[in-house]
XYZ file of C-alpha atoms in Angstrom:
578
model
C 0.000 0.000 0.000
C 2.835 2.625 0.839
C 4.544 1.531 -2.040
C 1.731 2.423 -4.247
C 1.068 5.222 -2.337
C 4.739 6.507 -3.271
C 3.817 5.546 -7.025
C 1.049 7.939 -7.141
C 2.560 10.625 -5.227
C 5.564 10.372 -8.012
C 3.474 10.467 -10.965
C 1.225 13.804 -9.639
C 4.472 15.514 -9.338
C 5.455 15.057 -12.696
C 2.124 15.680 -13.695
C 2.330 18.872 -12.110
C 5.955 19.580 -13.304
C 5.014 19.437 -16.812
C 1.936 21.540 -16.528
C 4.456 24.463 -15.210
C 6.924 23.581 -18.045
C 7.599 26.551 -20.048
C 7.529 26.446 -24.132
C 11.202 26.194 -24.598
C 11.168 22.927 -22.743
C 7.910 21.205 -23.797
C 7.756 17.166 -23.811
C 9.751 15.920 -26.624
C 12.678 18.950 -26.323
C 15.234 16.332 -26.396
C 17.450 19.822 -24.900
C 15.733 19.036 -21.822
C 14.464 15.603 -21.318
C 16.447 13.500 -23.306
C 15.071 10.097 -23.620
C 15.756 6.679 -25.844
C 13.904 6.688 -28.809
C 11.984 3.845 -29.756
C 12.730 1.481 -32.808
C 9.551 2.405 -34.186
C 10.225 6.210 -33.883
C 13.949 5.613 -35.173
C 11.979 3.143 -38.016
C 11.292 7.019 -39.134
C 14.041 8.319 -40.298
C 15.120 5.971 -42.408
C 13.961 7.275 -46.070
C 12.828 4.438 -48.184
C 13.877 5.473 -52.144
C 12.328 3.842 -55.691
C 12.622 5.384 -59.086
C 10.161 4.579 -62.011
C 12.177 2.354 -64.888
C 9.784 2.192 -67.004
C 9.005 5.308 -68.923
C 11.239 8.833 -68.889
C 9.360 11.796 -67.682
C 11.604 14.022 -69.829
C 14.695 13.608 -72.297
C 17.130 16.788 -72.150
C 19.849 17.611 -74.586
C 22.953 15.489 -75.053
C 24.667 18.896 -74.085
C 22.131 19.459 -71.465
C 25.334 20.508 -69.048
C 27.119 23.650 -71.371
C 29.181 26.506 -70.920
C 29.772 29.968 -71.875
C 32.471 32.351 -72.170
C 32.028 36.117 -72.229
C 33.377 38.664 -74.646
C 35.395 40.941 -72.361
C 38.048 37.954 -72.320
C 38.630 39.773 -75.584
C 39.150 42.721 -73.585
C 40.901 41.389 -70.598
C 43.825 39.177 -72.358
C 42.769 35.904 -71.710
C 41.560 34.944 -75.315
C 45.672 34.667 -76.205
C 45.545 32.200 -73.377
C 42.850 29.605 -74.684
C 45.266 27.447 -76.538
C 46.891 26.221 -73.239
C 46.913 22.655 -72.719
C 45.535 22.371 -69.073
C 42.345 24.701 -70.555
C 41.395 22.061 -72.984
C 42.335 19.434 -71.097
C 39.848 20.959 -68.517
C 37.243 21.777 -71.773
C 37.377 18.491 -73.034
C 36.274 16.352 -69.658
C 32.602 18.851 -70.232
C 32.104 17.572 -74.001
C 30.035 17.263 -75.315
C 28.724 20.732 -74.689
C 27.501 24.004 -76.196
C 30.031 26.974 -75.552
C 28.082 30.041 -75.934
C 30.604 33.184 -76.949
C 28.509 35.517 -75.277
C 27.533 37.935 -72.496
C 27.216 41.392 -71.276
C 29.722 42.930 -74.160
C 27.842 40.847 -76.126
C 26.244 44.364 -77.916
C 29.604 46.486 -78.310
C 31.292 43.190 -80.320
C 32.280 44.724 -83.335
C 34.386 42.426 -85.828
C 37.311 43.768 -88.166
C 38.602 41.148 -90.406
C 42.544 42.138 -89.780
C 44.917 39.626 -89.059
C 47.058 42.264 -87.448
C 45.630 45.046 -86.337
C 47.843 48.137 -85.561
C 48.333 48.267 -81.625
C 50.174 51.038 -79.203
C 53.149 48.926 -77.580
C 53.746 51.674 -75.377
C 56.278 51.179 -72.676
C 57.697 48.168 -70.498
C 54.629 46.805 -68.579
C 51.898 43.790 -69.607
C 50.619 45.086 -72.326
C 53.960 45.502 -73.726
C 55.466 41.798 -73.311
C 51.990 40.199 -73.745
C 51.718 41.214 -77.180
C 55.320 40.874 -78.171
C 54.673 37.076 -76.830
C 51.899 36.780 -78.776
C 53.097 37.696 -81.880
C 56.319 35.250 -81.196
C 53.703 32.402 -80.860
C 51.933 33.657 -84.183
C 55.148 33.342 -85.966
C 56.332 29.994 -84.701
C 54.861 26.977 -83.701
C 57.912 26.064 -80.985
C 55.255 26.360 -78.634
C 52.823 24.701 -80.176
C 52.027 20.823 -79.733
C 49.644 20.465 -83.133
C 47.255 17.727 -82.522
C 44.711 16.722 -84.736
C 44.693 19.966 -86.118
C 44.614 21.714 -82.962
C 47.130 24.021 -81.310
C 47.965 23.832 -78.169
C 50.272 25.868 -76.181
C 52.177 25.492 -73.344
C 52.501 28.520 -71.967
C 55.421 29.871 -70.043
C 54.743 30.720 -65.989
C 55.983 34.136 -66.292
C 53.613 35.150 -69.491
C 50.860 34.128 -67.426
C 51.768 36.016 -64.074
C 51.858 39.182 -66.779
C 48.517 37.881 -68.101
C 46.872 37.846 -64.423
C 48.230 40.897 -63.486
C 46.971 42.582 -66.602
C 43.739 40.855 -66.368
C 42.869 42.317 -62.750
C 43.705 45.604 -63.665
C 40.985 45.380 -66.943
C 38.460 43.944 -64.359
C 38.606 47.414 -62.231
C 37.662 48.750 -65.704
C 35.201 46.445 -66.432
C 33.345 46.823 -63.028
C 33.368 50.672 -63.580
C 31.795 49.748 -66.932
C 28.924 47.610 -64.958
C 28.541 50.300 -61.845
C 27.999 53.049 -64.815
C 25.949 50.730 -67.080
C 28.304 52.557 -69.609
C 30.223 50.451 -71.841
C 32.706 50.925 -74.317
C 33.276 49.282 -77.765
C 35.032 45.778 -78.153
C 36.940 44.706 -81.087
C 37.023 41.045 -82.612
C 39.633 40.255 -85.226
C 39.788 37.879 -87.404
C 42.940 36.296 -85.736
C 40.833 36.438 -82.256
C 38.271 34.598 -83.956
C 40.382 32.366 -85.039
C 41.742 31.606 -81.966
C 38.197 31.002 -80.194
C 37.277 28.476 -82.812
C 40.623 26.454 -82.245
C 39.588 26.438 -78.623
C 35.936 25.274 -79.282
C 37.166 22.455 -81.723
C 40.124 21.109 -79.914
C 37.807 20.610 -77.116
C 34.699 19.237 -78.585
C 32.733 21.881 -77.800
C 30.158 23.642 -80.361
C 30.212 27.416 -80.581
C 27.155 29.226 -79.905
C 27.990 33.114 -81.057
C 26.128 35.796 -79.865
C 26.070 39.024 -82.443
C 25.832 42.362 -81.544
C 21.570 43.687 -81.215
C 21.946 47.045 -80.236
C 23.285 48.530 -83.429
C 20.533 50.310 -84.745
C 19.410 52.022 -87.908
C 17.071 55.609 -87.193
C 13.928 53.805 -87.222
C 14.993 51.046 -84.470
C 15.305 48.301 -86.941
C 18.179 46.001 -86.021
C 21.599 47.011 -88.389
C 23.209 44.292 -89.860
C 25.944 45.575 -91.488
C 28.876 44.775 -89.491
C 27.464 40.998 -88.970
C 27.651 40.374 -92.675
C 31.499 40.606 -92.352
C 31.858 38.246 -89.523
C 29.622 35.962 -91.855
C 31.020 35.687 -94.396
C 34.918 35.167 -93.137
C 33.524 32.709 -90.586
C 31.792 31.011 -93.880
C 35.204 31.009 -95.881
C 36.679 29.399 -92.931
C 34.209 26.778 -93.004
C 33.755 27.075 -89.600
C 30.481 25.387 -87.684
C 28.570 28.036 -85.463
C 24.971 28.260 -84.439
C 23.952 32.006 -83.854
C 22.147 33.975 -80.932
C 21.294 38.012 -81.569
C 21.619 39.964 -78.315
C 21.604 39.559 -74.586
C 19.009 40.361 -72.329
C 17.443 42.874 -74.450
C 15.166 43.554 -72.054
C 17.576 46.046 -70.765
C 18.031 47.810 -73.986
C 16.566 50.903 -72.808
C 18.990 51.530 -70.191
C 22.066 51.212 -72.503
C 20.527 53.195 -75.558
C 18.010 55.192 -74.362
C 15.300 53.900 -76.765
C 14.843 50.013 -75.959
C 13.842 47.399 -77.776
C 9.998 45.704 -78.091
C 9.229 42.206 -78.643
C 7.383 42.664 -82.055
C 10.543 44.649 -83.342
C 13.240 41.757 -81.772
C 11.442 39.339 -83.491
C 11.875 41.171 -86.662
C 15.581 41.763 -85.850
C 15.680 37.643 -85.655
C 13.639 37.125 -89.169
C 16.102 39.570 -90.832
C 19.141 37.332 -89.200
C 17.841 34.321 -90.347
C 17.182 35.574 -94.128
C 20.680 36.285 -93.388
C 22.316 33.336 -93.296
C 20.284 31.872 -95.255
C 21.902 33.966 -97.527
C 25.473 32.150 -96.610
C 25.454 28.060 -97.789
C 27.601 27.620 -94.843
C 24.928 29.048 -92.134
C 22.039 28.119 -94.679
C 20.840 25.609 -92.448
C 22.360 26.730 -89.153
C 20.818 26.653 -85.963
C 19.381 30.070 -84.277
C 18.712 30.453 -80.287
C 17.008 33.455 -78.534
C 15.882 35.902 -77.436
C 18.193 35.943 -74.633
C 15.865 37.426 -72.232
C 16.631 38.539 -68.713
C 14.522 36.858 -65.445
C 11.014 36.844 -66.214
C 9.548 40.292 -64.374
C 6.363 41.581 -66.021
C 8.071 43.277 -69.015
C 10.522 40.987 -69.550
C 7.404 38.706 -69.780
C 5.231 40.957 -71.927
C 8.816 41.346 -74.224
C 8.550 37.434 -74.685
C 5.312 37.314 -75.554
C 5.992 39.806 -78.684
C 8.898 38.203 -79.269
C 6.892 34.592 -79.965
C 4.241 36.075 -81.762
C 6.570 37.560 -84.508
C 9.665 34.946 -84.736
C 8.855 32.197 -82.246
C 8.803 29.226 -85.019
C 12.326 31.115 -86.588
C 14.447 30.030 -83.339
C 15.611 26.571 -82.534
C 14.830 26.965 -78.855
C 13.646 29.724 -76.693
C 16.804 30.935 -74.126
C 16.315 33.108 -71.379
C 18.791 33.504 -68.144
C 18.948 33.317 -64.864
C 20.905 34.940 -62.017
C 20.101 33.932 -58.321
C 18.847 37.334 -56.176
C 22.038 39.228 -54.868
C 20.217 40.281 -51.729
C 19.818 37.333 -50.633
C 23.280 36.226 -50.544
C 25.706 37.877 -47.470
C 27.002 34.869 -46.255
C 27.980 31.266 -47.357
C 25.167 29.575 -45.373
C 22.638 31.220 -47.513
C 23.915 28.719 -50.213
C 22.017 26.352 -48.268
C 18.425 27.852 -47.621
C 15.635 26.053 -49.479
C 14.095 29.550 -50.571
C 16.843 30.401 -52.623
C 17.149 27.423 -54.373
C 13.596 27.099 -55.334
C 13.474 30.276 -56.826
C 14.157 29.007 -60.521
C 10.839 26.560 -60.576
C 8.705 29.320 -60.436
C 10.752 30.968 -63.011
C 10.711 28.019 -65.277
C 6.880 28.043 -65.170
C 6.162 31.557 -66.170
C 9.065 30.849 -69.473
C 7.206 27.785 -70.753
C 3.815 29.241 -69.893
C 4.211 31.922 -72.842
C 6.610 30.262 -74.837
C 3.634 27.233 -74.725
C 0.906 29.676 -75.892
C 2.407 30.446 -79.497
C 4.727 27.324 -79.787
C 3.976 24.008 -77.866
C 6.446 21.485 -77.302
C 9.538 24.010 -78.144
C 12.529 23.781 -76.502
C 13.571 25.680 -73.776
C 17.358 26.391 -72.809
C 18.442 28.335 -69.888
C 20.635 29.774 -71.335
C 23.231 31.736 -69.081
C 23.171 30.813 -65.311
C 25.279 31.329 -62.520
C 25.342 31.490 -58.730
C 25.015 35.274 -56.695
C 27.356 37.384 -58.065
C 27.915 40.798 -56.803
C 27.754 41.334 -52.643
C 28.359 38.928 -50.267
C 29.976 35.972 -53.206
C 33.652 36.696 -52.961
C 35.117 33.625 -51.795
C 31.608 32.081 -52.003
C 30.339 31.397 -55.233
C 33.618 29.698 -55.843
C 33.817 27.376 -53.038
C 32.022 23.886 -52.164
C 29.105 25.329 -50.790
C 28.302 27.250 -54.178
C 27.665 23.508 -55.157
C 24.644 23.194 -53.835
C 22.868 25.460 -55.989
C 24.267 24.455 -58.972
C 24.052 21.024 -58.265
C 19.946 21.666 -57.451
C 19.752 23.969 -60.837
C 20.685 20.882 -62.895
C 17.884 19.140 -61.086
C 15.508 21.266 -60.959
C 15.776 22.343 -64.152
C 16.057 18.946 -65.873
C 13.171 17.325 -63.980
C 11.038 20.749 -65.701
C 11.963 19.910 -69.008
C 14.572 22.668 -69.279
C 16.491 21.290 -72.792
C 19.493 22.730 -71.989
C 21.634 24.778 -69.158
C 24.175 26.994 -69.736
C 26.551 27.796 -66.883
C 28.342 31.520 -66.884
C 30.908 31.601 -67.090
C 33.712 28.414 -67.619
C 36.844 30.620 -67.367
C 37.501 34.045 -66.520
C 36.945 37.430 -63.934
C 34.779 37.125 -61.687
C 33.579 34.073 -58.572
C 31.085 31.963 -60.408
C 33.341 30.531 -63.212
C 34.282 27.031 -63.209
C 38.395 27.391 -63.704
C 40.281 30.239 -61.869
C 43.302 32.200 -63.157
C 45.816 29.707 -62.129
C 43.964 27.520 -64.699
C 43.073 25.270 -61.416
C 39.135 23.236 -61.304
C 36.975 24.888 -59.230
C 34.279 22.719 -56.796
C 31.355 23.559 -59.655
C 33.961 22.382 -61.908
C 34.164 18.975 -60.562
C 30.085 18.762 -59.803
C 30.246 19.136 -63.559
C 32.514 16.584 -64.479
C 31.090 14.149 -62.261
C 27.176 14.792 -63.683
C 29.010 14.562 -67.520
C 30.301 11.303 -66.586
C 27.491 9.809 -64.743
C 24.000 11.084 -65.706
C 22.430 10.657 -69.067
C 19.891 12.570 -70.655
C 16.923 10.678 -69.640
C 15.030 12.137 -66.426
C 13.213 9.309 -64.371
C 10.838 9.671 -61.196
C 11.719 9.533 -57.688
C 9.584 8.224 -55.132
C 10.799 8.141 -51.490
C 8.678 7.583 -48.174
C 10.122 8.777 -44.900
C 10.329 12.511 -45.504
C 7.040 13.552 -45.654
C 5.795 15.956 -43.015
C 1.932 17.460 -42.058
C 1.292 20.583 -44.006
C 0.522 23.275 -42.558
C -2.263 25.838 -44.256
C 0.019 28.672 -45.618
C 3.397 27.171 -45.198
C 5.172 26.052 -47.801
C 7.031 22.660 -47.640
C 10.376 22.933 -49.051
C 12.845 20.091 -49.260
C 16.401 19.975 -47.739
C 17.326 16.374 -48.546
C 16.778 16.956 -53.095
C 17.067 13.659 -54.927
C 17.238 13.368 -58.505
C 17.543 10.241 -60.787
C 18.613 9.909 -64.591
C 19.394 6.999 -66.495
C 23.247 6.488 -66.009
C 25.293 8.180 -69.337
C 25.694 5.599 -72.295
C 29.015 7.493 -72.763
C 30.439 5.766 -69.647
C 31.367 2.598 -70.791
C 32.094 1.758 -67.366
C 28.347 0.436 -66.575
C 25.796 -1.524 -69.044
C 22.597 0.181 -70.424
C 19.836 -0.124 -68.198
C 21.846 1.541 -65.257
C 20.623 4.297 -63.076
C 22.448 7.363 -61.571
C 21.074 9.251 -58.366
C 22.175 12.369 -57.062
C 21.460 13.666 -53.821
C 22.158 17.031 -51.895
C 22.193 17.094 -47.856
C 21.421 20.539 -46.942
C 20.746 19.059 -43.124
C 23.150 19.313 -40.209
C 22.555 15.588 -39.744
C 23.234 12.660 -41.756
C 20.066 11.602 -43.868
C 19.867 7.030 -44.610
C 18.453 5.903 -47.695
C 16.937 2.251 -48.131
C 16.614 1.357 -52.221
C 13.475 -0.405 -52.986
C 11.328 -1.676 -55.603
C 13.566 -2.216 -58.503
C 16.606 -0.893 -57.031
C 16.600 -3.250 -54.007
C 19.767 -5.430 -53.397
C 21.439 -4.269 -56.317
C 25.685 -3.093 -56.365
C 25.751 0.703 -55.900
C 28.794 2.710 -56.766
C 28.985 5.642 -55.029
C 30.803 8.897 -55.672
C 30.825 11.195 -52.341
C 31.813 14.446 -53.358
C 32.968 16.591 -49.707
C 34.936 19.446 -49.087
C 38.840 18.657 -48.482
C 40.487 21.348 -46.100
C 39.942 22.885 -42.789
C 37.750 25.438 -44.435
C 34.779 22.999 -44.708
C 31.998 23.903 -47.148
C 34.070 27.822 -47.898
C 36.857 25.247 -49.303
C 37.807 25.683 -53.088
C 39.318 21.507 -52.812
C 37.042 19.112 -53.248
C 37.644 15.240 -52.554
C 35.974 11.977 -53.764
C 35.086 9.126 -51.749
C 38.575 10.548 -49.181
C 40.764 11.027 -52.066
C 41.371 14.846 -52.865
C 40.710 15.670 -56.733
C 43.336 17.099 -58.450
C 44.583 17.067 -62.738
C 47.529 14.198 -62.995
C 49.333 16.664 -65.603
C 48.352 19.376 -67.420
C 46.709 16.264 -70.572
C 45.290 14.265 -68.150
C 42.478 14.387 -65.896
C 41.953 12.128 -62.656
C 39.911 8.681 -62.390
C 36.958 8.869 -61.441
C 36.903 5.825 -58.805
C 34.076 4.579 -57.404
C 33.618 2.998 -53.877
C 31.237 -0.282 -54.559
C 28.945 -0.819 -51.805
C 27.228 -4.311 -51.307
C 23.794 -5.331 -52.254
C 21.113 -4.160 -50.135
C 23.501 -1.732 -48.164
C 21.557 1.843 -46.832
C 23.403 4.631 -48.285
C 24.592 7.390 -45.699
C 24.489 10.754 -46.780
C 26.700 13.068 -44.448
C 25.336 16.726 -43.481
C 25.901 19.603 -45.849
C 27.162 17.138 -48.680
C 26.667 16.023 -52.460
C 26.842 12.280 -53.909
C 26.021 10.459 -57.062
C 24.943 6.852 -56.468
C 24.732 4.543 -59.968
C 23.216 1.665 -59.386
C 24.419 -1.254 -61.269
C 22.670 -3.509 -63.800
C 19.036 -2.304 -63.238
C 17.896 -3.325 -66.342
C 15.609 -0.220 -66.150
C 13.264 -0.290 -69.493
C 13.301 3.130 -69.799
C 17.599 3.339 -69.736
C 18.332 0.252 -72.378
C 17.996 2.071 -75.596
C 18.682 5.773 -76.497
């Protein structure tokens, strides 16, 4: 009797304890009252994973993964610089891929076909050596390895300290330029040319050129005649390039004063395509635009003009993409959900219009990169800027976005794949690996474990983002009918995945991308499955080595981390045949 007696006594205290308890330390703050979890509660949070092999829900571009390069490379030095051998090496592990030559000096390209135009040496400095080197290379191939046609240079350390420092003094210029949304006029030669196609071809890479839109005759009509130049010496070279007219012409008005409507841009386009029709060589060459900026109410009402007039003359409908500034101060916003699914909505509102006047046509993003003005430095170019690009791949593949271009592959500025040094950046890597391991076919997910109660008004948004393609039939390293996953971990906790259904007991290789250095996510060294990444030589880039796990085996996805998973010999309908 006292025994129970003391029972009771015990349990109205608690009672009464926990009817006191203040919010912050409610039943079930683990802060507070930590407790053993039961198997059934721990049962949760494993996340059970199955992907549809039957049927594709979308089929993307072959070069669904490309790359661009801006024109003020013209302007900065580096173009002399993109026959060296670590560049194409670098080049060559994204092929096949689109390289689109274009940007926001884009509309002040002007082309002069001069082999050798006359130049100001001045005095000793980097402008001074730089050229003299250049011409020395023009006269002599002793520093050229010719392969297949191709030159390749390799070029000597102390031209390229001269290069770097000359480059960082044109970027003060060329941020003045952007501050002042005043920009000056940029000359192309017919030698610079030259040396942009050898680049494009020795890598494998298919140049996408963007020609100068803001040129203008008195009644706004789009003037041609410096284009017909480029044209036709491009032609005599028999060089293959698909065109573009503009960039984000949306912002027309700001540059010129006058603007540009959709009606009269698609006009522009008709009068570029009777253009090269005009040229065999381009008679039957591919034309992308309009280039438009993020899709704000005129940009919107410029696209729907735009598709009226010219939107069965274009190949595919591009448009770009540049995550909010704002929103970006510090490297942990890399990680928040909000941020990342800003692009879906974005998507929609392209494909809405562009489905109104032409269904079914393809849709590239076509320039996209992470934050780029305050807050990036020494973010957008470090493991953490993975995240988003990793999730804009995704994202945009599972909308049936054709094609993504990334800005920029080389160059000024943080979001570029390859830094001055000529070093792979993490985005670089992400890259490589997705080239290597995910095909063009996008399949549905289906996972059980994650889902949570909605609440009315709150938005649901994902931090564990899983994405599944058939594996690439380029890598002859796994049979058709193979399946690649690749999952992001934006949680401070390690997430466990079960396969299932069709994917059950089956080998996995996996390919755990982390951060290597005591910087953590802010590192710009990346590591696979423990082994740092890293080019052998300047030819040759790294294996790619897998770590096989056994059949049936949960894979363990550490916090704040990105991994591709193939799994082996699924026989997957939808993967056997291209």
């Amino acid at each position: 009797m006292f025994l129970l007696s003391s029972y009771l006594l015990q349990l109205l205290l608690i009672t009464l304890l926990l009817s006191h308890c203040p919010c912050s330390c409610q039943p079930g703050d683990r802060r507070i009252y930590p407790a053993p979890r039961s198997p059934s509660v721990k049962g949760r949070t494993l996340i059970l994973l199955d992907v549809n092999t039957k049927t594709p829900v979308r089929t993307v571009s072959e070069n669904f993964l490309s790359v661009q390069l801006d024109p003020s490379i013209v302007h900065d030095g580096w173009l002399d610089f993109l026959s060296s051998k670590r560049l194409v090496t670098l080049a060559r592990g994204l092929a096949p891929a689109f390289l689109r030559f274009g940007g926001r000096k884009t509309d002040f390209l002007q082309f002069q076909n001069l082999k050798n135009p006359a130049k100001s040496r001045g005095g000793p400095g980097p402008d001074y050596y730089l050229k003299n080197y250049e011409d020395d290379i023009v006269r002599s191939d002793i520093s050229l390895d010719k392969q297949k046609g191709c030159n390749i240079a390799q070029h000597p350390d102390t031209m390229l300290e001269l290069q770097r420092e000359k480059a960082a003094q044109m970027h003060l210029v060329l941020m003045k330029e952007q501050f002042s949304n005043t920009y000056s006029n940029l000359t192309l030669t017919a030698r610079s040319l030259d040396k942009l196609y050898n680049f494009v071809d020795c890598s494998g890479l298919h140049l996408i050129f963007g020609l100068n839109a803001l040129r203008r005759n008195s009644d706004n009509s789009w003037n041609s005649s410096s284009v017909l130049s480029l044209l036709k010496y491009s032609a005599s070279k028999k060089y293959n390039i698909s065109w573009e007219l503009g960039n984000e012409p949306n912002n027309y008005r700001a540059l010129n004063s006058r603007g540009v409507n959709g009606s009269q841009l698609g006009k522009d386009y008709i009068q570029l395509k009777s253009l090269l029709q005009s040229i065999r060589t381009y008679s039957r060459s591919h034309l992308y635009g309009p280039n438009i900026g993020r899709p704000k109410k005129n940009v919107i009402a410029l696209l729907d003009g735009f598709m009226k007039v010219a939107g069965n003359i274009v190949d595919a409908v591009t448009w770009q993409h540049y995550y909010i500034d704002g929103r970006v101060s510090k490297v942990m916003d890399f990680m928040k959900t909000r941020l990342l699914d800003t692009l879906s909505d974005q998507i929609r509102k392209i494909q809405k219009v562009v489905n109104l006047y032409s269904p079914g046509k393809k849709v590239w993003l076509g320039g996209v990169g992470s934050p780029r003005t305050r807050g990036t430095n020494n973010f957008s170019d470090t493991y953490a800027a993975g995240f988003l690009w990793l999730n804009t791949l995704g994202m945009s593949a599972n909308q049936g976005i054709d094609v993504v271009i990334r800005h920029s592959f080389f160059d000024h500025g943080y979001s570029h794949l390859i830094d001055q040094n000529f070093n792979p950046l993490p985005d670089y890597w992400v890259s490589l690996l997705f080239k290597k391991l995910v095909g063009p076919k996008v399949l549905a997910v289906h996972v059980a474990g994650i889902q949570r109660k909605r609440r009315p008004g709150k938005v649901i948004r994902d931090k564990l983002r899983i994405y599944a393609h058939c594996t690439s039939y380029q890598n002859h390293n796994y049979v058709r009918g193979s399946i690649t996953l690749y999952i992001i971990n934006l949680h401070r906790s390690r997430k466990k995945i079960k396969l299932a259904g069709t994917l059950r007991d089956r080998i996995v290789h996996q390919y755990l991308l982390q951060p290597f250095g005591v910087e953590g996510i802010q590192s710009k060294l990346v590591q696979l499955n423990g082994q740092p990444l890293a080019l052998v030589d300047d030819g040759t880039l790294p294996e790619l080595k897998p770590r096989p796990l056994r059949p049936g085996r949960t894979l363990v996805i550490p916090p704040l981390n990105i991994g591709f998973y193939v799994v082996k010999n699924v026989n997957a309908v939808a993967c056997r045949y291209r």
